[in-house]
Amino acid sequence: MTKFTWFSGRGPALTQTQLERRQALEAPAALDERPLHQQRFVVLDLETTGLNLRRDLVLAIGAVVIDNGAIDFAEQFECTLCRPNHQASVSTLIHGIAPSEVARGVDPAQALLEFMEFVGDSPLLAFHAGFDQRMLARALKQSLDYRLQHHFFDVAEIAPLLCPDAPSRPRGLDEWISDFGLQVQQRHHASADALVTAELALMLFSKARRQGIDSLVELERQLTSRRRRQQALSL
C-alpha cells in the first residue's frame, strides 16, 4: 500500500490512515427540540494570516465545549498549524503568533482531522461566525478535501436578539464582554477568545430560556425571523 493517495491528481495527499479517519468523521446532528442546557456545543475561535477569505490561511484553532449547561474544562482544543514560508505581517501584531511558532506547528491535515474529531456531530458557536465558518470550510477543503456541513451559530447575532435594549449598531466582542462583566485573559488568542465567547454564550442562553427560547430549533427560528425583519427595514 502506498503512503499517499492523490485525488484526481489535484487534491491533498493523505495517508491511508488519514483517509480512514476522514471517512469516520461524524455527520452533523440535526437541530432538535432538546433544551439548550442539554446540548453540546463547540465554541470556536480562529487566528488567521489576515481577513481575506480567498487568500488568507488558518494559523491557530482554539475551542472549548459547552455541555449540559456548563463549560467542560476537560474538553479543550488548541493547535497551531504549520504554514511553510509564513512571514510576519500586520496580523502578527494582533494575534502574536510568530513565524517560528508557525514553523513548529502541526501539519494542517493532521490538525484539522483532530479538530473535527473533537467537534463530533456538535453544532459550533463563534463570534462573527460567518468568518470562522468560511475560513474553516476552506481549510478543510484544501487540506482534507472535506466538505464542512456542521451548523454554526453566531454569538454576535444571538446577543442583540436576546438583548433588544442594547444599541442597535453592530457591536464587537469587547463591548459584549464589558456589558456582561466578563474577564478575558488575552484577546486575539484563539483559546482565550473561545473561552470568553463560551462564557458569553452561557449568559445569553440563560436569557433565552427566560424568553421562552429553549431549543436550537426555536433559536434558529427566532434568528431567521430577525434577519427577515432587518432585511425588510433595509429595503
PDB file of N, CA, C and O in Angstrom, residues 73-149:
ATOM      1  N   PHE A  73     -14.203  21.962  31.150  1.00  0.00           N
ATOM      2  CA  PHE A  73     -12.785  22.294  31.047  1.00  0.00           C
ATOM      3  C   PHE A  73     -11.927  21.071  30.745  1.00  0.00           C
ATOM      4  O   PHE A  73     -10.732  21.199  30.455  1.00  0.00           O
ATOM      5  N   ALA A  74     -12.523  19.881  30.817  1.00  0.00           N
ATOM      6  CA  ALA A  74     -11.789  18.680  30.431  1.00  0.00           C
ATOM      7  C   ALA A  74     -11.740  18.508  28.919  1.00  0.00           C
ATOM      8  O   ALA A  74     -10.977  17.692  28.412  1.00  0.00           O
ATOM      9  N   GLU A  75     -12.572  19.268  28.212  1.00  0.00           N
ATOM     10  CA  GLU A  75     -12.610  19.196  26.752  1.00  0.00           C
ATOM     11  C   GLU A  75     -12.207  20.545  26.169  1.00  0.00           C
ATOM     12  O   GLU A  75     -13.021  21.467  26.095  1.00  0.00           O
ATOM     13  N   GLN A  76     -10.969  20.676  25.802  1.00  0.00           N
ATOM     14  CA  GLN A  76     -10.467  21.887  25.170  1.00  0.00           C
ATOM     15  C   GLN A  76      -9.568  21.489  24.004  1.00  0.00           C
ATOM     16  O   GLN A  76      -8.945  20.429  24.023  1.00  0.00           O
ATOM     17  N   PHE A  77      -9.507  22.378  23.021  1.00  0.00           N
ATOM     18  CA  PHE A  77      -8.683  22.118  21.849  1.00  0.00           C
ATOM     19  C   PHE A  77      -7.864  23.363  21.545  1.00  0.00           C
ATOM     20  O   PHE A  77      -8.394  24.472  21.501  1.00  0.00           O
ATOM     21  N   GLU A  78      -6.570  23.165  21.330  1.00  0.00           N
ATOM     22  CA  GLU A  78      -5.691  24.275  20.957  1.00  0.00           C
ATOM     23  C   GLU A  78      -4.599  23.743  20.053  1.00  0.00           C
ATOM     24  O   GLU A  78      -3.956  22.748  20.373  1.00  0.00           O
ATOM     25  N   CYS A  79      -4.421  24.386  18.913  1.00  0.00           N
ATOM     26  CA  CYS A  79      -3.432  23.889  17.953  1.00  0.00           C
ATOM     27  C   CYS A  79      -2.982  25.015  17.037  1.00  0.00           C
ATOM     28  O   CYS A  79      -3.802  25.811  16.558  1.00  0.00           O
ATOM     29  N   THR A  80      -1.672  25.080  16.793  1.00  0.00           N
ATOM     30  CA  THR A  80      -1.109  25.971  15.785  1.00  0.00           C
ATOM     31  C   THR A  80      -0.756  25.130  14.563  1.00  0.00           C
ATOM     32  O   THR A  80      -0.155  24.056  14.689  1.00  0.00           O
ATOM     33  N   LEU A  81      -1.152  25.610  13.396  1.00  0.00           N
ATOM     34  CA  LEU A  81      -0.927  24.870  12.151  1.00  0.00           C
ATOM     35  C   LEU A  81       0.386  25.308  11.504  1.00  0.00           C
ATOM     36  O   LEU A  81       0.718  26.502  11.505  1.00  0.00           O
ATOM     37  N   CYS A  82       1.109  24.346  10.966  1.00  0.00           N
ATOM     38  CA  CYS A  82       2.339  24.650  10.250  1.00  0.00           C
ATOM     39  C   CYS A  82       2.010  25.235   8.877  1.00  0.00           C
ATOM     40  O   CYS A  82       1.247  24.645   8.106  1.00  0.00           O
ATOM     41  N   ARG A  83       2.579  26.383   8.601  1.00  0.00           N
ATOM     42  CA  ARG A  83       2.407  27.020   7.296  1.00  0.00           C
ATOM     43  C   ARG A  83       3.792  27.366   6.766  1.00  0.00           C
ATOM     44  O   ARG A  83       4.383  28.376   7.147  1.00  0.00           O
ATOM     45  N   PRO A  84       4.358  26.537   5.893  1.00  0.00           N
ATOM     46  CA  PRO A  84       5.713  26.795   5.382  1.00  0.00           C
ATOM     47  C   PRO A  84       5.819  28.172   4.739  1.00  0.00           C
ATOM     48  O   PRO A  84       4.895  28.644   4.081  1.00  0.00           O
ATOM     49  N   ASN A  85       6.937  28.799   4.975  1.00  0.00           N
ATOM     50  CA  ASN A  85       7.246  30.109   4.386  1.00  0.00           C
ATOM     51  C   ASN A  85       6.363  31.228   4.918  1.00  0.00           C
ATOM     52  O   ASN A  85       6.322  32.313   4.333  1.00  0.00           O
ATOM     53  N   HIS A  86       5.650  30.970   6.031  1.00  0.00           N
ATOM     54  CA  HIS A  86       4.848  32.044   6.627  1.00  0.00           C
ATOM     55  C   HIS A  86       5.756  33.150   7.144  1.00  0.00           C
ATOM     56  O   HIS A  86       6.777  32.893   7.779  1.00  0.00           O
ATOM     57  N   GLN A  87       5.380  34.391   6.862  1.00  0.00           N
ATOM     58  CA  GLN A  87       6.160  35.536   7.296  1.00  0.00           C
ATOM     59  C   GLN A  87       5.300  36.456   8.145  1.00  0.00           C
ATOM     60  O   GLN A  87       4.071  36.472   8.039  1.00  0.00           O
ATOM     61  N   ALA A  88       5.960  37.211   8.999  1.00  0.00           N
ATOM     62  CA  ALA A  88       5.249  38.164   9.854  1.00  0.00           C
ATOM     63  C   ALA A  88       4.532  39.200   8.996  1.00  0.00           C
ATOM     64  O   ALA A  88       5.001  39.587   7.924  1.00  0.00           O
ATOM     65  N   SER A  89       3.379  39.630   9.483  1.00  0.00           N
ATOM     66  CA  SER A  89       2.575  40.630   8.782  1.00  0.00           C
ATOM     67  C   SER A  89       1.868  41.494   9.811  1.00  0.00           C
ATOM     68  O   SER A  89       2.108  41.377  11.025  1.00  0.00           O
ATOM     69  N   VAL A  90       0.994  42.362   9.342  1.00  0.00           N
ATOM     70  CA  VAL A  90       0.208  43.199  10.254  1.00  0.00           C
ATOM     71  C   VAL A  90      -0.591  42.329  11.210  1.00  0.00           C
ATOM     72  O   VAL A  90      -0.744  42.647  12.395  1.00  0.00           O
ATOM     73  N   SER A  91      -1.104  41.197  10.734  1.00  0.00           N
ATOM     74  CA  SER A  91      -1.895  40.306  11.581  1.00  0.00           C
ATOM     75  C   SER A  91      -1.082  39.746  12.734  1.00  0.00           C
ATOM     76  O   SER A  91      -1.632  39.461  13.808  1.00  0.00           O
ATOM     77  N   THR A  92       0.227  39.596  12.544  1.00  0.00           N
ATOM     78  CA  THR A  92       1.083  39.072  13.610  1.00  0.00           C
ATOM     79  C   THR A  92       1.044  39.978  14.824  1.00  0.00           C
ATOM     80  O   THR A  92       1.103  39.512  15.979  1.00  0.00           O
ATOM     81  N   LEU A  93       0.932  41.282  14.598  1.00  0.00           N
ATOM     82  CA  LEU A  93       0.857  42.229  15.707  1.00  0.00           C
ATOM     83  C   LEU A  93      -0.431  42.048  16.509  1.00  0.00           C
ATOM     84  O   LEU A  93      -0.487  42.404  17.687  1.00  0.00           O
ATOM     85  N   ILE A  94      -1.456  41.479  15.877  1.00  0.00           N
ATOM     86  CA  ILE A  94      -2.744  41.283  16.549  1.00  0.00           C
ATOM     87  C   ILE A  94      -2.760  39.969  17.315  1.00  0.00           C
ATOM     88  O   ILE A  94      -3.056  39.936  18.516  1.00  0.00           O
ATOM     89  N   HIS A  95      -2.448  38.862  16.626  1.00  0.00           N
ATOM     90  CA  HIS A  95      -2.563  37.567  17.296  1.00  0.00           C
ATOM     91  C   HIS A  95      -1.272  37.111  17.978  1.00  0.00           C
ATOM     92  O   HIS A  95      -1.298  36.216  18.821  1.00  0.00           O
ATOM     93  N   GLY A  96      -0.132  37.717  17.619  1.00  0.00           N
ATOM     94  CA  GLY A  96       1.114  37.423  18.309  1.00  0.00           C
ATOM     95  C   GLY A  96       1.719  36.069  18.023  1.00  0.00           C
ATOM     96  O   GLY A  96       2.612  35.613  18.749  1.00  0.00           O
ATOM     97  N   ILE A  97       1.279  35.402  16.951  1.00  0.00           N
ATOM     98  CA  ILE A  97       1.833  34.090  16.613  1.00  0.00           C
ATOM     99  C   ILE A  97       3.035  34.314  15.695  1.00  0.00           C
ATOM    100  O   ILE A  97       2.879  34.678  14.529  1.00  0.00           O
ATOM    101  N   ALA A  98       4.205  34.084  16.205  1.00  0.00           N
ATOM    102  CA  ALA A  98       5.432  34.362  15.450  1.00  0.00           C
ATOM    103  C   ALA A  98       5.641  33.323  14.356  1.00  0.00           C
ATOM    104  O   ALA A  98       5.205  32.178  14.481  1.00  0.00           O
ATOM    105  N   PRO A  99       6.319  33.702  13.267  1.00  0.00           N
ATOM    106  CA  PRO A  99       6.626  32.733  12.206  1.00  0.00           C
ATOM    107  C   PRO A  99       7.338  31.487  12.722  1.00  0.00           C
ATOM    108  O   PRO A  99       7.116  30.387  12.214  1.00  0.00           O
ATOM    109  N   SER A 100       8.203  31.632  13.730  1.00  0.00           N
ATOM    110  CA  SER A 100       8.903  30.467  14.281  1.00  0.00           C
ATOM    111  C   SER A 100       7.922  29.496  14.929  1.00  0.00           C
ATOM    112  O   SER A 100       8.101  28.270  14.844  1.00  0.00           O
ATOM    113  N   GLU A 101       6.886  30.003  15.575  1.00  0.00           N
ATOM    114  CA  GLU A 101       5.870  29.141  16.174  1.00  0.00           C
ATOM    115  C   GLU A 101       5.060  28.436  15.095  1.00  0.00           C
ATOM    116  O   GLU A 101       4.717  27.252  15.225  1.00  0.00           O
ATOM    117  N   VAL A 102       4.746  29.153  14.023  1.00  0.00           N
ATOM    118  CA  VAL A 102       4.010  28.550  12.903  1.00  0.00           C
ATOM    119  C   VAL A 102       4.848  27.447  12.261  1.00  0.00           C
ATOM    120  O   VAL A 102       4.326  26.380  11.898  1.00  0.00           O
ATOM    121  N   ALA A 103       6.153  27.679  12.135  1.00  0.00           N
ATOM    122  CA  ALA A 103       7.032  26.676  11.534  1.00  0.00           C
ATOM    123  C   ALA A 103       7.074  25.394  12.353  1.00  0.00           C
ATOM    124  O   ALA A 103       7.295  24.306  11.811  1.00  0.00           O
ATOM    125  N   ARG A 104       6.857  25.509  13.675  1.00  0.00           N
ATOM    126  CA  ARG A 104       6.854  24.326  14.542  1.00  0.00           C
ATOM    127  C   ARG A 104       5.462  23.720  14.685  1.00  0.00           C
ATOM    128  O   ARG A 104       5.276  22.753  15.437  1.00  0.00           O
ATOM    129  N   GLY A 105       4.500  24.255  13.958  1.00  0.00           N
ATOM    130  CA  GLY A 105       3.121  23.818  14.111  1.00  0.00           C
ATOM    131  C   GLY A 105       2.860  22.431  13.554  1.00  0.00           C
ATOM    132  O   GLY A 105       3.729  21.781  12.970  1.00  0.00           O
ATOM    133  N   VAL A 106       1.607  22.013  13.718  1.00  0.00           N
ATOM    134  CA  VAL A 106       1.155  20.690  13.291  1.00  0.00           C
ATOM    135  C   VAL A 106       0.772  20.734  11.816  1.00  0.00           C
ATOM    136  O   VAL A 106       0.235  21.739  11.327  1.00  0.00           O
ATOM    137  N   ASP A 107       1.043  19.656  11.112  1.00  0.00           N
ATOM    138  CA  ASP A 107       0.616  19.540   9.720  1.00  0.00           C
ATOM    139  C   ASP A 107      -0.878  19.861   9.621  1.00  0.00           C
ATOM    140  O   ASP A 107      -1.683  19.331  10.402  1.00  0.00           O
ATOM    141  N   PRO A 108      -1.308  20.723   8.684  1.00  0.00           N
ATOM    142  CA  PRO A 108      -2.709  21.125   8.625  1.00  0.00           C
ATOM    143  C   PRO A 108      -3.698  19.973   8.523  1.00  0.00           C
ATOM    144  O   PRO A 108      -4.749  19.996   9.185  1.00  0.00           O
ATOM    145  N   ALA A 109      -3.396  18.969   7.718  1.00  0.00           N
ATOM    146  CA  ALA A 109      -4.321  17.835   7.590  1.00  0.00           C
ATOM    147  C   ALA A 109      -4.505  17.140   8.932  1.00  0.00           C
ATOM    148  O   ALA A 109      -5.627  16.804   9.333  1.00  0.00           O
ATOM    149  N   GLN A 110      -3.400  16.931   9.643  1.00  0.00           N
ATOM    150  CA  GLN A 110      -3.466  16.277  10.951  1.00  0.00           C
ATOM    151  C   GLN A 110      -4.242  17.143  11.953  1.00  0.00           C
ATOM    152  O   GLN A 110      -5.097  16.649  12.695  1.00  0.00           O
ATOM    153  N   ALA A 111      -3.934  18.442  11.973  1.00  0.00           N
ATOM    154  CA  ALA A 111      -4.601  19.344  12.912  1.00  0.00           C
ATOM    155  C   ALA A 111      -6.107  19.399  12.658  1.00  0.00           C
ATOM    156  O   ALA A 111      -6.912  19.363  13.598  1.00  0.00           O
ATOM    157  N   LEU A 112      -6.496  19.480  11.405  1.00  0.00           N
ATOM    158  CA  LEU A 112      -7.908  19.603  11.067  1.00  0.00           C
ATOM    159  C   LEU A 112      -8.660  18.297  11.317  1.00  0.00           C
ATOM    160  O   LEU A 112      -9.833  18.324  11.723  1.00  0.00           O
ATOM    161  N   LEU A 113      -8.019  17.177  11.087  1.00  0.00           N
ATOM    162  CA  LEU A 113      -8.639  15.899  11.438  1.00  0.00           C
ATOM    163  C   LEU A 113      -8.885  15.830  12.941  1.00  0.00           C
ATOM    164  O   LEU A 113      -9.971  15.436  13.391  1.00  0.00           O
ATOM    165  N   GLU A 114      -7.878  16.199  13.728  1.00  0.00           N
ATOM    166  CA  GLU A 114      -8.030  16.166  15.176  1.00  0.00           C
ATOM    167  C   GLU A 114      -9.142  17.103  15.630  1.00  0.00           C
ATOM    168  O   GLU A 114      -9.926  16.772  16.535  1.00  0.00           O
ATOM    169  N   PHE A 115      -9.230  18.270  14.985  1.00  0.00           N
ATOM    170  CA  PHE A 115     -10.276  19.207  15.386  1.00  0.00           C
ATOM    171  C   PHE A 115     -11.668  18.676  15.053  1.00  0.00           C
ATOM    172  O   PHE A 115     -12.580  18.744  15.880  1.00  0.00           O
ATOM    173  N   MET A 116     -11.850  18.138  13.869  1.00  0.00           N
ATOM    174  CA  MET A 116     -13.178  17.640  13.502  1.00  0.00           C
ATOM    175  C   MET A 116     -13.560  16.406  14.319  1.00  0.00           C
ATOM    176  O   MET A 116     -14.746  16.184  14.605  1.00  0.00           O
ATOM    177  N   GLU A 117     -12.595  15.608  14.725  1.00  0.00           N
ATOM    178  CA  GLU A 117     -12.882  14.510  15.645  1.00  0.00           C
ATOM    179  C   GLU A 117     -13.315  15.061  16.997  1.00  0.00           C
ATOM    180  O   GLU A 117     -14.196  14.498  17.661  1.00  0.00           O
ATOM    181  N   PHE A 118     -12.712  16.159  17.427  1.00  0.00           N
ATOM    182  CA  PHE A 118     -13.096  16.840  18.665  1.00  0.00           C
ATOM    183  C   PHE A 118     -14.518  17.382  18.557  1.00  0.00           C
ATOM    184  O   PHE A 118     -15.317  17.288  19.496  1.00  0.00           O
ATOM    185  N   VAL A 119     -14.857  17.935  17.405  1.00  0.00           N
ATOM    186  CA  VAL A 119     -16.204  18.506  17.200  1.00  0.00           C
ATOM    187  C   VAL A 119     -17.268  17.414  17.232  1.00  0.00           C
ATOM    188  O   VAL A 119     -18.341  17.582  17.824  1.00  0.00           O
ATOM    189  N   GLY A 120     -16.997  16.293  16.601  1.00  0.00           N
ATOM    190  CA  GLY A 120     -18.019  15.249  16.508  1.00  0.00           C
ATOM    191  C   GLY A 120     -19.202  15.722  15.691  1.00  0.00           C
ATOM    192  O   GLY A 120     -19.043  16.306  14.621  1.00  0.00           O
ATOM    193  N   ASP A 121     -20.407  15.497  16.199  1.00  0.00           N
ATOM    194  CA  ASP A 121     -21.607  15.914  15.468  1.00  0.00           C
ATOM    195  C   ASP A 121     -22.208  17.197  16.025  1.00  0.00           C
ATOM    196  O   ASP A 121     -23.319  17.585  15.662  1.00  0.00           O
ATOM    197  N   SER A 122     -21.462  17.896  16.888  1.00  0.00           N
ATOM    198  CA  SER A 122     -21.999  19.053  17.605  1.00  0.00           C
ATOM    199  C   SER A 122     -22.093  20.294  16.728  1.00  0.00           C
ATOM    200  O   SER A 122     -21.267  20.494  15.830  1.00  0.00           O
ATOM    201  N   PRO A 123     -23.058  21.167  17.026  1.00  0.00           N
ATOM    202  CA  PRO A 123     -23.069  22.481  16.377  1.00  0.00           C
ATOM    203  C   PRO A 123     -21.938  23.344  16.911  1.00  0.00           C
ATOM    204  O   PRO A 123     -21.423  23.107  18.017  1.00  0.00           O
ATOM    205  N   LEU A 124     -21.555  24.346  16.131  1.00  0.00           N
ATOM    206  CA  LEU A 124     -20.457  25.228  16.510  1.00  0.00           C
ATOM    207  C   LEU A 124     -20.972  26.626  16.799  1.00  0.00           C
ATOM    208  O   LEU A 124     -21.915  27.108  16.152  1.00  0.00           O
ATOM    209  N   LEU A 125     -20.345  27.259  17.757  1.00  0.00           N
ATOM    210  CA  LEU A 125     -20.613  28.652  18.113  1.00  0.00           C
ATOM    211  C   LEU A 125     -19.350  29.460  17.887  1.00  0.00           C
ATOM    212  O   LEU A 125     -18.241  28.981  18.160  1.00  0.00           O
ATOM    213  N   ALA A 126     -19.508  30.688  17.416  1.00  0.00           N
ATOM    214  CA  ALA A 126     -18.368  31.599  17.281  1.00  0.00           C
ATOM    215  C   ALA A 126     -18.903  33.014  17.287  1.00  0.00           C
ATOM    216  O   ALA A 126     -20.096  33.248  17.064  1.00  0.00           O
ATOM    217  N   PHE A 127     -18.030  33.967  17.539  1.00  0.00           N
ATOM    218  CA  PHE A 127     -18.406  35.376  17.440  1.00  0.00           C
ATOM    219  C   PHE A 127     -18.019  35.853  16.049  1.00  0.00           C
ATOM    220  O   PHE A 127     -16.861  35.729  15.658  1.00  0.00           O
ATOM    221  N   HIS A 128     -18.989  36.405  15.312  1.00  0.00           N
ATOM    222  CA  HIS A 128     -18.840  36.654  13.873  1.00  0.00           C
ATOM    223  C   HIS A 128     -18.540  35.322  13.181  1.00  0.00           C
ATOM    224  O   HIS A 128     -17.517  35.139  12.516  1.00  0.00           O
ATOM    225  N   ALA A 129     -19.467  34.407  13.375  1.00  0.00           N
ATOM    226  CA  ALA A 129     -19.273  33.019  12.952  1.00  0.00           C
ATOM    227  C   ALA A 129     -19.107  32.867  11.448  1.00  0.00           C
ATOM    228  O   ALA A 129     -18.481  31.910  10.993  1.00  0.00           O
ATOM    229  N   GLY A 130     -19.660  33.780  10.662  1.00  0.00           N
ATOM    230  CA  GLY A 130     -19.555  33.655   9.212  1.00  0.00           C
ATOM    231  C   GLY A 130     -18.109  33.597   8.757  1.00  0.00           C
ATOM    232  O   GLY A 130     -17.758  32.815   7.853  1.00  0.00           O
ATOM    233  N   PHE A 131     -17.251  34.392   9.380  1.00  0.00           N
ATOM    234  CA  PHE A 131     -15.834  34.393   9.012  1.00  0.00           C
ATOM    235  C   PHE A 131     -15.187  33.061   9.370  1.00  0.00           C
ATOM    236  O   PHE A 131     -14.517  32.427   8.541  1.00  0.00           O
ATOM    237  N   ASP A 132     -15.378  32.620  10.615  1.00  0.00           N
ATOM    238  CA  ASP A 132     -14.780  31.358  11.057  1.00  0.00           C
ATOM    239  C   ASP A 132     -15.291  30.190  10.227  1.00  0.00           C
ATOM    240  O   ASP A 132     -14.523  29.283   9.874  1.00  0.00           O
ATOM    241  N   GLN A 133     -16.581  30.212   9.917  1.00  0.00           N
ATOM    242  CA  GLN A 133     -17.169  29.116   9.147  1.00  0.00           C
ATOM    243  C   GLN A 133     -16.534  29.025   7.761  1.00  0.00           C
ATOM    244  O   GLN A 133     -16.156  27.938   7.309  1.00  0.00           O
ATOM    245  N   ARG A 134     -16.396  30.146   7.099  1.00  0.00           N
ATOM    246  CA  ARG A 134     -15.859  30.125   5.741  1.00  0.00           C
ATOM    247  C   ARG A 134     -14.359  29.810   5.730  1.00  0.00           C
ATOM    248  O   ARG A 134     -13.881  29.079   4.856  1.00  0.00           O
ATOM    249  N   MET A 135     -13.617  30.330   6.707  1.00  0.00           N
ATOM    250  CA  MET A 135     -12.193  30.025   6.767  1.00  0.00           C
ATOM    251  C   MET A 135     -11.960  28.554   7.095  1.00  0.00           C
ATOM    252  O   MET A 135     -11.087  27.902   6.504  1.00  0.00           O
ATOM    253  N   LEU A 136     -12.743  28.021   8.031  1.00  0.00           N
ATOM    254  CA  LEU A 136     -12.602  26.616   8.382  1.00  0.00           C
ATOM    255  C   LEU A 136     -13.001  25.724   7.210  1.00  0.00           C
ATOM    256  O   LEU A 136     -12.314  24.735   6.906  1.00  0.00           O
ATOM    257  N   ALA A 137     -14.107  26.064   6.549  1.00  0.00           N
ATOM    258  CA  ALA A 137     -14.566  25.262   5.415  1.00  0.00           C
ATOM    259  C   ALA A 137     -13.512  25.226   4.312  1.00  0.00           C
ATOM    260  O   ALA A 137     -13.244  24.170   3.720  1.00  0.00           O
ATOM    261  N   ARG A 138     -12.890  26.359   4.045  1.00  0.00           N
ATOM    262  CA  ARG A 138     -11.862  26.416   3.002  1.00  0.00           C
ATOM    263  C   ARG A 138     -10.637  25.601   3.403  1.00  0.00           C
ATOM    264  O   ARG A 138     -10.056  24.880   2.584  1.00  0.00           O
ATOM    265  N   ALA A 139     -10.236  25.698   4.669  1.00  0.00           N
ATOM    266  CA  ALA A 139      -9.085  24.934   5.136  1.00  0.00           C
ATOM    267  C   ALA A 139      -9.350  23.431   5.050  1.00  0.00           C
ATOM    268  O   ALA A 139      -8.478  22.661   4.630  1.00  0.00           O
ATOM    269  N   LEU A 140     -10.544  23.015   5.425  1.00  0.00           N
ATOM    270  CA  LEU A 140     -10.899  21.599   5.363  1.00  0.00           C
ATOM    271  C   LEU A 140     -10.918  21.099   3.916  1.00  0.00           C
ATOM    272  O   LEU A 140     -10.484  19.977   3.636  1.00  0.00           O
ATOM    273  N   LYS A 141     -11.413  21.913   3.023  1.00  0.00           N
ATOM    274  CA  LYS A 141     -11.448  21.525   1.616  1.00  0.00           C
ATOM    275  C   LYS A 141     -10.040  21.402   1.053  1.00  0.00           C
ATOM    276  O   LYS A 141      -9.706  20.437   0.346  1.00  0.00           O
ATOM    277  N   GLN A 142      -9.191  22.368   1.371  1.00  0.00           N
ATOM    278  CA  GLN A 142      -7.831  22.368   0.836  1.00  0.00           C
ATOM    279  C   GLN A 142      -6.985  21.235   1.410  1.00  0.00           C
ATOM    280  O   GLN A 142      -6.230  20.597   0.676  1.00  0.00           O
ATOM    281  N   SER A 143      -7.094  20.997   2.709  1.00  0.00           N
ATOM    282  CA  SER A 143      -6.193  20.047   3.362  1.00  0.00           C
ATOM    283  C   SER A 143      -6.730  18.623   3.421  1.00  0.00           C
ATOM    284  O   SER A 143      -5.947  17.672   3.502  1.00  0.00           O
ATOM    285  N   LEU A 144      -8.071  18.477   3.405  1.00  0.00           N
ATOM    286  CA  LEU A 144      -8.660  17.145   3.560  1.00  0.00           C
ATOM    287  C   LEU A 144      -9.643  16.777   2.459  1.00  0.00           C
ATOM    288  O   LEU A 144     -10.151  15.655   2.449  1.00  0.00           O
ATOM    289  N   ASP A 145      -9.933  17.716   1.557  1.00  0.00           N
ATOM    290  CA  ASP A 145     -10.994  17.504   0.576  1.00  0.00           C
ATOM    291  C   ASP A 145     -12.287  17.092   1.286  1.00  0.00           C
ATOM    292  O   ASP A 145     -12.996  16.181   0.868  1.00  0.00           O
ATOM    293  N   TYR A 146     -12.572  17.812   2.368  1.00  0.00           N
ATOM    294  CA  TYR A 146     -13.725  17.521   3.220  1.00  0.00           C
ATOM    295  C   TYR A 146     -14.680  18.708   3.184  1.00  0.00           C
ATOM    296  O   TYR A 146     -14.248  19.866   3.291  1.00  0.00           O
ATOM    297  N   ARG A 147     -15.975  18.418   3.052  1.00  0.00           N
ATOM    298  CA  ARG A 147     -16.981  19.478   2.998  1.00  0.00           C
ATOM    299  C   ARG A 147     -17.590  19.690   4.378  1.00  0.00           C
ATOM    300  O   ARG A 147     -18.179  18.779   4.948  1.00  0.00           O
ATOM    301  N   LEU A 148     -17.423  20.877   4.906  1.00  0.00           N
ATOM    302  CA  LEU A 148     -17.976  21.225   6.218  1.00  0.00           C
ATOM    303  C   LEU A 148     -19.481  21.445   6.097  1.00  0.00           C
ATOM    304  O   LEU A 148     -19.937  22.260   5.303  1.00  0.00           O
ATOM    305  N   GLN A 149     -20.261  20.723   6.912  1.00  0.00           N
ATOM    306  CA  GLN A 149     -21.713  20.851   6.884  1.00  0.00           C
ATOM    307  C   GLN A 149     -22.305  21.103   8.266  1.00  0.00           C
ATOM    308  O   GLN A 149     -23.521  21.153   8.414  1.00  0.00           O
TER     309      GLN A 149
END
